[in-house]
Coordinates of C-alpha atoms in Angstrom, one line a residue:
M1 CA 19.7 -34.5 -30.4
Q2 CA 15.1 -35.7 -31.2
T3 CA 13.2 -32.2 -32.5
N4 CA 11.0 -30.4 -30.5
H5 CA 8.0 -30.1 -32.9
Y6 CA 6.3 -28.0 -30.6
D7 CA 8.4 -25.3 -30.8
E8 CA 9.5 -25.6 -34.3
R9 CA 9.9 -22.5 -36.7
L10 CA 7.1 -21.1 -34.1
G11 CA 7.7 -17.9 -32.5
R12 CA 6.1 -15.1 -30.7
N13 CA 4.6 -12.9 -33.4
Q14 CA 2.1 -9.1 -33.0
A15 CA -0.9 -12.5 -33.6
N16 CA 0.1 -14.5 -30.6
F17 CA 1.7 -12.5 -27.8
V18 CA 0.7 -8.9 -26.4
P19 CA 2.5 -7.8 -23.4
L20 CA 0.8 -7.4 -20.3
S21 CA -0.7 -4.1 -19.0
P22 CA -3.5 -2.9 -16.7
V23 CA -3.8 -0.6 -18.8
S24 CA -6.0 -3.1 -21.2
F25 CA -8.4 -3.2 -18.6
I26 CA -10.5 -0.3 -18.8
A27 CA -10.2 -0.2 -22.9
R28 CA -12.2 -2.9 -22.5
T29 CA -14.3 -1.7 -20.2
A30 CA -14.9 0.9 -22.0
A31 CA -16.4 -0.3 -25.2
V32 CA -17.7 -3.1 -23.2
Y33 CA -19.7 -1.2 -20.2
P34 CA -19.5 2.5 -21.5
Q35 CA -22.6 3.6 -19.7
R36 CA -21.4 1.9 -16.5
A37 CA -20.7 4.5 -13.2
A38 CA -16.7 4.7 -13.1
I39 CA -16.1 6.9 -10.4
I40 CA -18.7 8.6 -8.0
Y41 CA -17.1 11.5 -5.8
G42 CA -19.9 14.1 -4.3
S43 CA -21.4 16.0 -6.3
R44 CA -19.0 14.5 -9.4
S45 CA -19.4 11.6 -11.2
Y46 CA -18.0 9.5 -14.7
N47 CA -19.2 6.0 -16.1
W48 CA -16.5 4.6 -18.0
R49 CA -16.4 5.6 -21.3
D50 CA -15.8 9.2 -20.0
C51 CA -13.0 7.9 -17.6
Y52 CA -11.5 6.4 -20.4
Q53 CA -11.6 10.2 -22.5
R54 CA -10.1 11.9 -19.3
C55 CA -7.4 9.5 -18.8
A56 CA -6.8 9.5 -23.0
Q57 CA -6.6 13.2 -22.8
L58 CA -3.8 12.9 -19.7
A59 CA -1.7 10.8 -21.2
G60 CA -2.0 12.9 -24.6
A61 CA -1.2 16.3 -22.6
L62 CA 1.5 14.0 -21.3
R63 CA 3.4 13.0 -24.4
R64 CA 3.1 16.8 -26.0
R65 CA 5.8 18.1 -23.0
G66 CA 7.5 14.7 -24.2
I67 CA 7.2 13.1 -21.3
G68 CA 7.2 9.2 -22.8
P69 CA 9.1 5.6 -21.3
G70 CA 11.5 6.6 -18.5
D71 CA 10.0 9.1 -17.2
T72 CA 8.2 9.8 -14.1
V73 CA 4.7 11.7 -12.7
A74 CA 4.7 12.7 -9.5
V75 CA 1.3 12.9 -7.9
M76 CA 0.8 14.3 -4.6
A77 CA -3.8 13.8 -4.5
A78 CA -6.4 12.6 -1.6
N79 CA -9.2 9.4 -3.9
T80 CA -9.9 11.5 -6.3
P81 CA -11.1 11.3 -9.8
E82 CA -7.8 12.4 -10.5
M83 CA -5.4 9.8 -8.6
L84 CA -7.5 7.1 -10.5
E85 CA -7.0 8.6 -13.6
A86 CA -3.2 9.1 -13.1
H87 CA -3.1 5.1 -13.1
F88 CA -4.5 4.7 -16.2
G89 CA -3.1 8.1 -18.0
V90 CA 0.7 8.2 -16.9
P91 CA 0.7 4.4 -17.7
M92 CA -0.8 5.2 -21.7
A93 CA 1.9 7.8 -22.7
G94 CA 4.6 5.5 -21.6
A95 CA 5.7 7.1 -18.5
V96 CA 5.9 5.5 -15.2
L97 CA 3.7 6.8 -12.0
N98 CA 5.7 7.6 -8.6
T99 CA 2.3 8.0 -6.1
L100 CA 3.2 10.1 -3.1
N101 CA 2.3 9.3 0.7
T102 CA 0.6 12.6 1.8
R103 CA 1.8 12.0 5.4
L104 CA 5.4 12.2 4.6
D105 CA 7.4 15.5 5.5
A106 CA 8.9 18.2 3.0
P107 CA 13.0 17.3 3.0
T108 CA 11.3 13.1 2.7
I109 CA 8.9 14.1 -0.6
A110 CA 12.0 16.5 -1.7
F111 CA 14.3 13.0 -1.7
M112 CA 11.8 11.1 -3.2
L113 CA 11.6 13.9 -6.5
G114 CA 14.6 14.0 -6.8
H115 CA 15.3 10.7 -6.7
A116 CA 13.2 10.0 -8.9
E117 CA 13.8 12.3 -11.4
A118 CA 9.9 13.3 -11.8
R119 CA 9.7 15.2 -15.1
V120 CA 6.2 16.3 -14.5
L121 CA 4.3 16.7 -10.9
I122 CA 0.2 16.7 -10.3
T123 CA -0.6 17.9 -7.2
D124 CA -3.9 18.9 -5.2
T125 CA -4.4 22.6 -3.6
E126 CA -4.5 20.9 0.3
F127 CA -1.3 20.3 0.1
A128 CA 0.0 23.1 -1.6
P129 CA 2.4 24.0 1.8
L130 CA 4.0 20.4 2.3
V131 CA 5.1 20.4 -2.0
E132 CA 6.5 24.1 -1.3
A133 CA 8.6 23.7 1.2
A134 CA 9.4 20.0 -0.9
L135 CA 10.0 22.0 -4.1
A136 CA 12.3 25.0 -2.0
L137 CA 14.9 21.7 -1.0
M138 CA 14.7 21.3 -5.3
D139 CA 17.5 22.1 -7.1
A140 CA 15.8 20.9 -10.3
R141 CA 11.8 21.5 -10.3
P142 CA 9.5 19.8 -12.6
L143 CA 6.5 20.7 -14.5
V144 CA 3.5 20.9 -11.9
I145 CA 0.4 21.0 -12.4
D146 CA -2.8 22.1 -9.9
I147 CA -5.5 20.2 -9.0
D148 CA -8.0 22.9 -7.6
D149 CA -10.6 21.0 -6.3
A150 CA -13.9 22.6 -5.9
Q151 CA -15.1 19.9 -3.3
G152 CA -11.6 20.0 -1.4
P153 CA -10.6 22.5 1.5
G154 CA -8.5 24.4 -1.9
G155 CA -5.1 26.2 -1.4
K156 CA -2.2 27.5 -3.4
R157 CA -1.8 27.5 -6.8
L158 CA 1.9 26.3 -7.1
G159 CA 2.1 25.0 -10.9
S160 CA 1.4 27.0 -14.1
I161 CA -1.5 25.3 -15.2
D162 CA -4.6 24.0 -13.3
Y163 CA -5.6 19.8 -14.2
E164 CA -8.3 20.1 -16.1
A165 CA -6.9 22.8 -18.3
F166 CA -3.4 20.8 -18.9
I167 CA -5.8 17.5 -19.6
A168 CA -8.1 19.5 -22.3
S169 CA -4.9 19.8 -23.9
G170 CA -4.4 15.9 -24.7
A171 CA -5.6 14.9 -28.1
P172 CA -7.2 11.7 -26.5
Q173 CA -7.8 10.1 -30.2
A174 CA -4.1 7.9 -30.3
A175 CA -4.3 7.1 -26.8
Q176 CA -7.7 5.3 -27.5
Q177 CA -5.8 3.2 -30.9
A178 CA -6.8 -0.6 -29.8
D179 CA -2.4 -1.2 -29.4
A180 CA -2.1 2.6 -27.6
H181 CA -2.3 0.5 -23.6
E182 CA 0.3 -2.0 -24.8
P183 CA 4.2 -0.8 -23.0
L184 CA 6.9 -1.8 -25.2
D185 CA 7.7 -5.0 -23.0
E186 CA 5.3 -6.1 -20.0
W187 CA 8.8 -5.9 -18.2
Q188 CA 8.7 -1.9 -18.6
A189 CA 7.8 -0.2 -15.3
I190 CA 4.4 1.3 -14.6
C191 CA 5.2 2.1 -10.8
L192 CA 7.7 3.4 -8.7
N193 CA 6.4 3.3 -4.6
Y194 CA 9.1 4.2 -2.1
T195 CA 9.3 1.6 0.7
S196 CA 10.5 2.9 4.3
G197 CA 13.7 0.8 4.7
T198 CA 15.5 -0.1 8.3
T199 CA 18.8 2.8 7.2
G200 CA 19.0 5.4 5.2
N201 CA 16.5 6.5 2.5
P202 CA 13.9 5.5 1.5
K203 CA 13.7 2.9 -0.6
G204 CA 12.2 3.0 -5.0
V205 CA 10.8 0.4 -5.8
I206 CA 9.6 0.0 -9.5
Y207 CA 6.6 -1.9 -10.4
H208 CA 6.2 -3.7 -14.3
H209 CA 2.9 -3.6 -16.0
R210 CA 3.1 -8.1 -15.7
G211 CA 3.0 -8.1 -12.2
A212 CA 0.5 -5.2 -12.1
Y213 CA -2.0 -6.7 -14.6
L214 CA -1.9 -10.5 -12.2
T215 CA -2.3 -8.3 -9.3
A216 CA -5.4 -6.8 -10.9
V217 CA -6.7 -10.1 -11.6
S218 CA -5.6 -11.9 -8.4
N219 CA -6.8 -10.1 -6.0
M220 CA -10.5 -10.2 -8.1
I221 CA -9.9 -14.1 -7.2
D222 CA -8.9 -14.3 -4.4
W223 CA -10.9 -12.3 -3.0
Q224 CA -13.9 -13.3 -5.2
M225 CA -15.3 -10.4 -6.4
A226 CA -18.6 -10.4 -8.8
R227 CA -18.3 -8.3 -12.0
H228 CA -19.2 -4.8 -11.2
A229 CA -18.5 -4.3 -7.4
V230 CA -18.9 -0.7 -5.5
F231 CA -15.6 -0.2 -4.0
L232 CA -15.2 2.5 -1.6
W233 CA -11.8 4.2 -1.7
T234 CA -11.3 3.7 2.6
L235 CA -7.3 3.2 1.0
P236 CA -5.2 6.0 0.7
L237 CA -4.2 5.3 -3.5
F238 CA -0.4 5.8 -2.3
H239 CA -0.5 2.8 -0.5
C240 CA 0.9 0.5 -3.2
N241 CA -2.2 2.0 -5.8
G242 CA -3.9 1.0 -3.6
W243 CA -3.2 -2.5 -3.6
G244 CA -3.8 -3.0 -7.2
F245 CA -7.3 -2.3 -7.0
A246 CA -7.2 0.9 -9.0
W247 CA -6.8 -1.5 -11.8
T248 CA -9.1 -4.1 -10.3
L249 CA -12.1 -1.7 -10.6
A250 CA -11.2 -1.5 -14.4
L251 CA -10.6 -5.3 -14.5
N252 CA -14.4 -5.5 -12.6
A253 CA -16.5 -2.5 -13.7
G254 CA -17.1 -1.6 -10.9
T255 CA -17.6 1.6 -8.9
S256 CA -15.2 4.3 -7.7
I257 CA -17.0 5.8 -4.4
C258 CA -14.0 8.7 -3.7
M259 CA -13.5 10.1 -0.7
R260 CA -10.8 12.6 0.2
R261 CA -10.3 12.0 3.9
F262 CA -11.2 8.9 6.1
D263 CA -14.9 9.3 8.4
A264 CA -15.8 6.8 10.0
D265 CA -19.2 8.0 9.9
A266 CA -19.4 9.3 6.9
V267 CA -17.9 6.0 5.5
L268 CA -20.9 3.7 6.8
A269 CA -23.2 5.8 5.5
A270 CA -21.6 5.4 2.3
I271 CA -21.7 1.9 2.8
A272 CA -25.8 2.3 3.0
G273 CA -26.5 4.9 0.5
H274 CA -23.8 3.7 -2.5
R275 CA -24.6 0.6 -1.6
V276 CA -20.6 -0.7 -1.2
T277 CA -19.6 -3.7 -1.7
H278 CA -15.9 -3.9 -1.0
Y279 CA -13.8 -1.3 0.5
C280 CA -10.0 -1.9 2.0
G281 CA -8.0 -0.8 5.3
A282 CA -5.9 -1.1 7.3
P283 CA -6.5 -2.2 10.9
T284 CA -6.7 1.3 12.5
I285 CA -9.4 1.7 9.8
H286 CA -11.3 -0.9 10.6
A287 CA -11.4 -0.2 14.6
M288 CA -12.6 2.5 13.9
L289 CA -15.5 1.9 11.8
A290 CA -16.1 -1.1 14.9
E291 CA -16.5 1.5 17.2
A292 CA -19.0 3.7 15.2
A293 CA -21.2 0.1 14.0
L294 CA -21.2 -0.5 17.6
R295 CA -22.5 3.1 18.6
Q296 CA -25.1 3.4 15.9
D297 CA -26.2 0.2 16.3
R298 CA -25.4 -0.4 12.2
R299 CA -27.3 -3.3 10.8
F300 CA -26.1 -3.9 6.9
D301 CA -28.9 -5.4 4.5
H302 CA -26.7 -6.4 1.6
P303 CA -23.5 -8.0 2.1
V304 CA -20.3 -5.8 2.7
N305 CA -16.6 -7.4 1.9
A306 CA -13.9 -5.8 4.1
L307 CA -9.9 -6.5 2.9
I308 CA -7.8 -6.1 6.1
G309 CA -4.0 -5.7 5.8
G310 CA -1.1 -5.4 8.6
A311 CA -1.6 -6.8 12.1
P312 CA -4.9 -8.8 12.3
A313 CA -7.4 -7.3 13.6
P314 CA -8.5 -7.1 17.4
L315 CA -11.3 -10.2 18.3
P316 CA -14.0 -7.8 19.5
V317 CA -13.2 -5.7 16.2
I318 CA -13.7 -8.3 14.0
E319 CA -17.0 -9.9 16.1
A320 CA -18.6 -6.1 16.0
L321 CA -18.3 -6.0 11.8
Q322 CA -19.2 -9.2 11.8
R323 CA -22.7 -8.1 13.6
S324 CA -23.4 -5.0 11.5
G325 CA -23.0 -7.1 8.1
I326 CA -19.3 -7.1 7.7
E327 CA -17.1 -9.6 6.9
V328 CA -13.1 -9.5 7.4
T329 CA -10.6 -11.6 5.2
Q330 CA -7.1 -11.0 6.4
I331 CA -4.2 -9.8 3.9
Y332 CA -0.8 -9.6 4.5
G333 CA 2.0 -8.2 1.8
L334 CA 4.9 -6.0 1.1
T335 CA 5.6 -2.7 -1.3
E336 CA 7.8 -5.1 -3.3
V337 CA 5.6 -7.2 -3.8
Y338 CA 2.4 -5.1 -5.5
G339 CA 0.7 -4.7 -1.8
P340 CA -1.3 -7.5 -0.6
S341 CA 0.0 -11.7 -1.5
V342 CA -0.7 -13.8 0.6
V343 CA -4.8 -14.1 1.8
C344 CA -6.4 -15.8 4.5
A345 CA -8.4 -18.0 2.3
P346 CA -11.8 -19.2 3.6
Q347 CA -12.6 -23.2 4.6
D348 CA -15.4 -24.5 4.4
G349 CA -17.0 -25.0 8.4
W350 CA -14.9 -22.5 9.4
D351 CA -18.5 -20.8 9.3
A352 CA -19.6 -22.5 11.5
L353 CA -17.4 -22.9 14.2
E354 CA -16.9 -20.6 18.5
P355 CA -16.8 -17.0 17.1
A356 CA -13.2 -16.5 19.1
A357 CA -12.4 -20.0 17.3
A358 CA -13.0 -19.1 13.8
A359 CA -11.7 -15.7 14.8
Q360 CA -7.8 -17.3 15.1
L361 CA -7.9 -19.3 11.9
K362 CA -9.2 -15.8 9.8
S363 CA -6.8 -14.3 11.6
R364 CA -4.1 -15.5 10.2
Q365 CA -2.0 -13.9 6.9
G366 CA -3.0 -17.2 4.8
V367 CA -1.8 -18.6 1.5
R368 CA -0.2 -17.3 -2.0
Y369 CA -2.1 -15.6 -3.7
S370 CA -3.2 -17.5 -7.0
A371 CA -1.1 -15.2 -9.4
Q372 CA 1.7 -14.9 -7.2
E373 CA 4.4 -17.9 -7.9
A374 CA 5.6 -19.5 -4.2
V375 CA 5.5 -17.8 -0.7
R376 CA 7.6 -20.2 1.5
V377 CA 8.6 -20.1 4.9
L378 CA 12.2 -20.7 4.9
D379 CA 14.9 -21.1 7.3
P380 CA 16.8 -17.9 6.3
D381 CA 20.7 -19.1 6.6
T382 CA 20.2 -22.4 5.0
M383 CA 17.2 -21.6 2.8
L384 CA 15.2 -25.1 3.9
P385 CA 11.7 -25.1 4.3
V386 CA 10.6 -25.0 7.7
P387 CA 8.4 -28.1 10.0
A388 CA 4.2 -27.0 9.3
D389 CA 4.2 -27.7 13.2
G390 CA 3.1 -23.7 13.9
V391 CA 6.1 -23.4 15.9
T392 CA 9.5 -23.1 14.4
V393 CA 10.4 -19.9 13.1
G394 CA 11.4 -18.8 9.8
E395 CA 12.1 -15.9 7.3
V396 CA 8.7 -15.7 5.0
M397 CA 10.1 -15.7 1.2
F398 CA 8.7 -14.9 -2.0
R399 CA 9.3 -15.5 -5.9
G400 CA 6.5 -15.2 -9.0
N401 CA 5.5 -12.9 -11.8
M402 CA 4.3 -10.2 -8.5
T403 CA 7.4 -9.6 -7.1
M404 CA 8.9 -6.0 -7.9
K405 CA 11.8 -5.3 -10.5
G406 CA 14.4 -4.3 -7.9
Y407 CA 15.1 -0.8 -6.3
L408 CA 15.6 2.0 -8.4
K409 CA 19.4 3.2 -8.0
N410 CA 20.2 0.8 -5.8
R411 CA 21.8 -2.6 -6.7
A412 CA 23.5 -3.3 -3.3
A413 CA 19.9 -3.4 -1.4
T414 CA 18.1 -5.1 -4.7
D415 CA 20.6 -8.0 -4.7
E416 CA 20.2 -8.8 -1.3
A417 CA 16.7 -8.6 -1.2
F418 CA 16.9 -11.5 -4.2
A419 CA 19.8 -13.0 -2.8
G420 CA 19.0 -16.9 -2.8
G421 CA 16.4 -16.7 -5.4
W422 CA 13.5 -15.3 -3.2
F423 CA 12.1 -12.0 -2.2
H424 CA 13.0 -12.1 1.2
S425 CA 10.5 -10.2 3.5
G426 CA 11.7 -9.3 6.7
D427 CA 9.1 -10.7 8.5
L428 CA 8.9 -13.5 10.7
A429 CA 6.6 -16.5 10.6
V430 CA 5.9 -20.3 11.4
L431 CA 4.3 -22.1 8.9
Q432 CA 1.0 -24.6 10.2
P433 CA -0.2 -27.8 9.4
D434 CA -3.2 -27.1 6.6
G435 CA -0.4 -25.1 5.5
Y436 CA -1.0 -21.6 7.0
L437 CA 1.5 -19.1 7.6
K438 CA 1.4 -16.9 10.0
I439 CA 3.2 -14.0 10.9
R440 CA 5.6 -13.5 14.0
D441 CA 7.9 -11.0 14.3
R442 CA 9.5 -8.7 11.6
S443 CA 13.6 -9.0 11.7
K444 CA 13.2 -4.9 9.7
D445 CA 11.8 -3.8 12.9
V446 CA 9.6 -1.7 11.1
I447 CA 6.9 -0.8 13.0
I448 CA 3.2 -1.1 10.9
S449 CA 0.6 1.6 13.0
G450 CA -2.9 3.0 10.7
G451 CA -1.6 1.2 7.5
E452 CA 2.0 3.2 7.4
N453 CA 5.8 1.7 7.6
I454 CA 7.5 3.5 10.5
N455 CA 11.1 3.0 10.6
S456 CA 12.3 2.2 14.3
L457 CA 15.6 3.6 13.4
E458 CA 14.6 6.5 12.3
I459 CA 12.8 7.3 15.3
E460 CA 15.8 6.5 17.9
D461 CA 17.6 8.6 15.4
A462 CA 15.6 11.4 16.1
L463 CA 16.0 10.7 19.8
Y464 CA 19.6 10.2 19.9
R465 CA 19.4 14.1 18.4
H466 CA 18.7 15.5 22.3
P467 CA 21.3 16.0 24.5
A468 CA 19.9 14.0 27.4
V469 CA 19.7 11.3 25.3
R470 CA 22.3 8.0 25.9
T471 CA 20.2 4.9 24.6
A472 CA 16.8 5.0 22.5
A473 CA 15.4 2.3 21.4
V474 CA 12.2 2.3 20.2
V475 CA 9.5 -1.1 19.8
A476 CA 6.3 -1.8 18.3
Q477 CA 3.4 -1.7 20.7
P478 CA 0.1 -3.2 20.1
D479 CA -2.4 -0.3 19.7
L480 CA -6.7 -1.2 19.6
K481 CA -6.7 1.3 17.5
W482 CA -4.0 1.4 15.1
G483 CA -2.2 -1.7 15.2
E484 CA 0.3 -0.7 16.8
T485 CA 2.6 2.2 17.3
P486 CA 5.9 3.3 18.3
C487 CA 7.2 2.8 21.9
A488 CA 10.4 4.3 22.8
F489 CA 13.2 3.6 25.5
V490 CA 15.0 6.1 26.6
E491 CA 17.9 6.3 29.0
L492 CA 19.4 9.6 30.1
H493 CA 23.1 10.3 30.1
A494 CA 24.6 10.4 34.0
G495 CA 23.0 13.2 35.6
A496 CA 20.6 14.6 32.9
Q497 CA 17.0 15.7 33.0
A498 CA 14.2 15.3 30.8
G499 CA 10.5 14.3 30.6
A500 CA 8.6 12.1 28.1
A501 CA 6.8 15.4 27.6
E502 CA 10.3 17.2 26.6
L503 CA 11.5 13.9 24.3
S504 CA 7.9 14.3 23.1
A505 CA 8.1 17.5 21.7
H506 CA 11.8 16.8 20.7
C507 CA 10.6 14.5 18.2
R508 CA 8.0 16.2 17.0
Q509 CA 10.5 19.2 15.2
H510 CA 12.7 15.9 13.3
L511 CA 9.1 13.6 12.3
A512 CA 6.3 13.4 10.6
H513 CA 3.1 13.7 13.6
F514 CA 1.9 10.0 12.8
K515 CA 6.2 8.5 13.2
V516 CA 5.9 9.8 17.3
P517 CA 6.2 7.6 19.9
R518 CA 3.1 7.8 21.2
T519 CA 4.7 6.0 24.6
I520 CA 8.4 6.7 25.8
L521 CA 9.3 4.8 28.8
I522 CA 12.5 6.8 30.4
G523 CA 14.6 4.4 32.6
P524 CA 17.4 1.3 32.4
I525 CA 17.6 -0.5 29.1
A526 CA 18.0 -4.0 29.0
K527 CA 21.1 -5.2 27.4
T528 CA 23.6 -7.7 26.6
S529 CA 27.4 -8.5 27.7
T530 CA 28.7 -6.7 25.0
G531 CA 26.3 -3.5 25.3
K532 CA 23.9 -4.4 22.3
V533 CA 20.4 -3.5 23.0
Q534 CA 17.8 -6.5 23.9
K535 CA 14.4 -5.3 22.1
Y536 CA 13.0 -8.8 22.0
Q537 CA 12.5 -8.0 25.7
L538 CA 11.6 -4.7 25.3
R539 CA 8.8 -5.8 22.7
E540 CA 7.6 -8.1 25.5
L541 CA 7.5 -5.3 28.4
A542 CA 6.0 -3.3 25.4
R543 CA 2.9 -5.7 24.6
Q544 CA 2.7 -5.8 28.0
M545 CA 2.3 -2.3 29.1
S546 CA -0.4 -2.3 26.1
G547 CA -2.7 -2.8 28.4
S548 CA -1.3 -0.8 31.3
T549 CA -0.3 2.6 32.4
A550 CA 3.0 3.8 30.8
E551 CA 4.9 7.2 31.0
S552 CA 3.0 8.4 27.5
A553 CA 3.3 11.2 25.7
P554 CA 1.1 14.1 24.6

């Protein structure tokens, strides 16, 4: 056997191999650009030196309480400085960050805290009623730390210490050592994000340091972000860790403009006032901004770039944003692939096309992210690529470092997701002749409404709890504002009576508000000869009804 002289007696050591972690970005930026603005939130602001100091203090305080590798720190917060600090302070302590969706109900939050075995919960007092109800359902209560934000609406304190006092107890010196950011292994878990499945409880998606690092880098490359971007947080940081941009902004040495809640007029004012260069959001965010920009006849005199995830924005929305000086880029991904993993990379000549033709090209999901090794449209039965004809439908599958470790405590679901050596997205798409993919449907029947994933089977289950309901089927209905909304088709038992308003009120007793169907149509439901609901027909009917009158829930 011939000796490979390039590998002979050469191996990894401390000098030539360091585990990748996005926490290294803040250490560098704090050293290189200490005086540059890191976070601006109303009357509060921090430069990168101070931001790093606060993150290190958070890490130190967690370590003092015995929090380390394998421990979960949950955060229930708005887009405030504390939420950004947690993205660095928690992994600096070696722990795993679990950002909680503030729009969920108490039983779901209780499940997540219990399933993750959260040892610490950092929670904003605005969400005290929800958190208190969730904690009441738990046997083992985590250490609760309150964020009592003077710029927020306030609320009841649930813990024994507030956030500022807590981080003040943490000495930052140890966390600020040169190698403090390094995980024991880049495969070590950094974050846990729960996602809606098609059955059962939410699944916990585990991210590793390596994937988070590469996501942050790819965000900057694939969006062509110049150094020192000014980023407005219209995207919830609990969504896939803000699509990885919490870490990208540290790499970029940019500035985060924080807002507790979205308001279209306030966002447009912030873009102008802070000269915001970048923001992200679901289709509903862009639709509301387009409407406000038209109403205000707003024209920005500096470049503004927007990423849109989920369903592509309607052509009138894209045109309105472009007239205001906002350039929109379509992306696509899932929680399991760190959020954005496909981008509609612009090509020379697109801007010279007629607006309608350009919008059609720009509304496609696109090509793989630079740091995602492979994205394919495969026949799920043969695992062979579909032809690039724009017609043949296959399943979108991913392979690469920007793919989750797996589902927490769920080996069966993990093995199923990775069958055949690919991550199966469940999304159906075609591959067009130029290699850009375009989503056609979602085999998982998950509805994406305003950036939120809604499990259609969960809504059906709630409807079935009503004594008058015999059959229920829920599909996505196109919506100009929200991208998609749940549309329910209901058959009643013989002789039973129930209207859309009654069924909607019933759903509100069992579901979070945003999951309640906006449209409920009562009548016969198309089925196969074996009694299986023909959802593809219902989806088409919902699309047709999206522009017409239907019996809608209030």
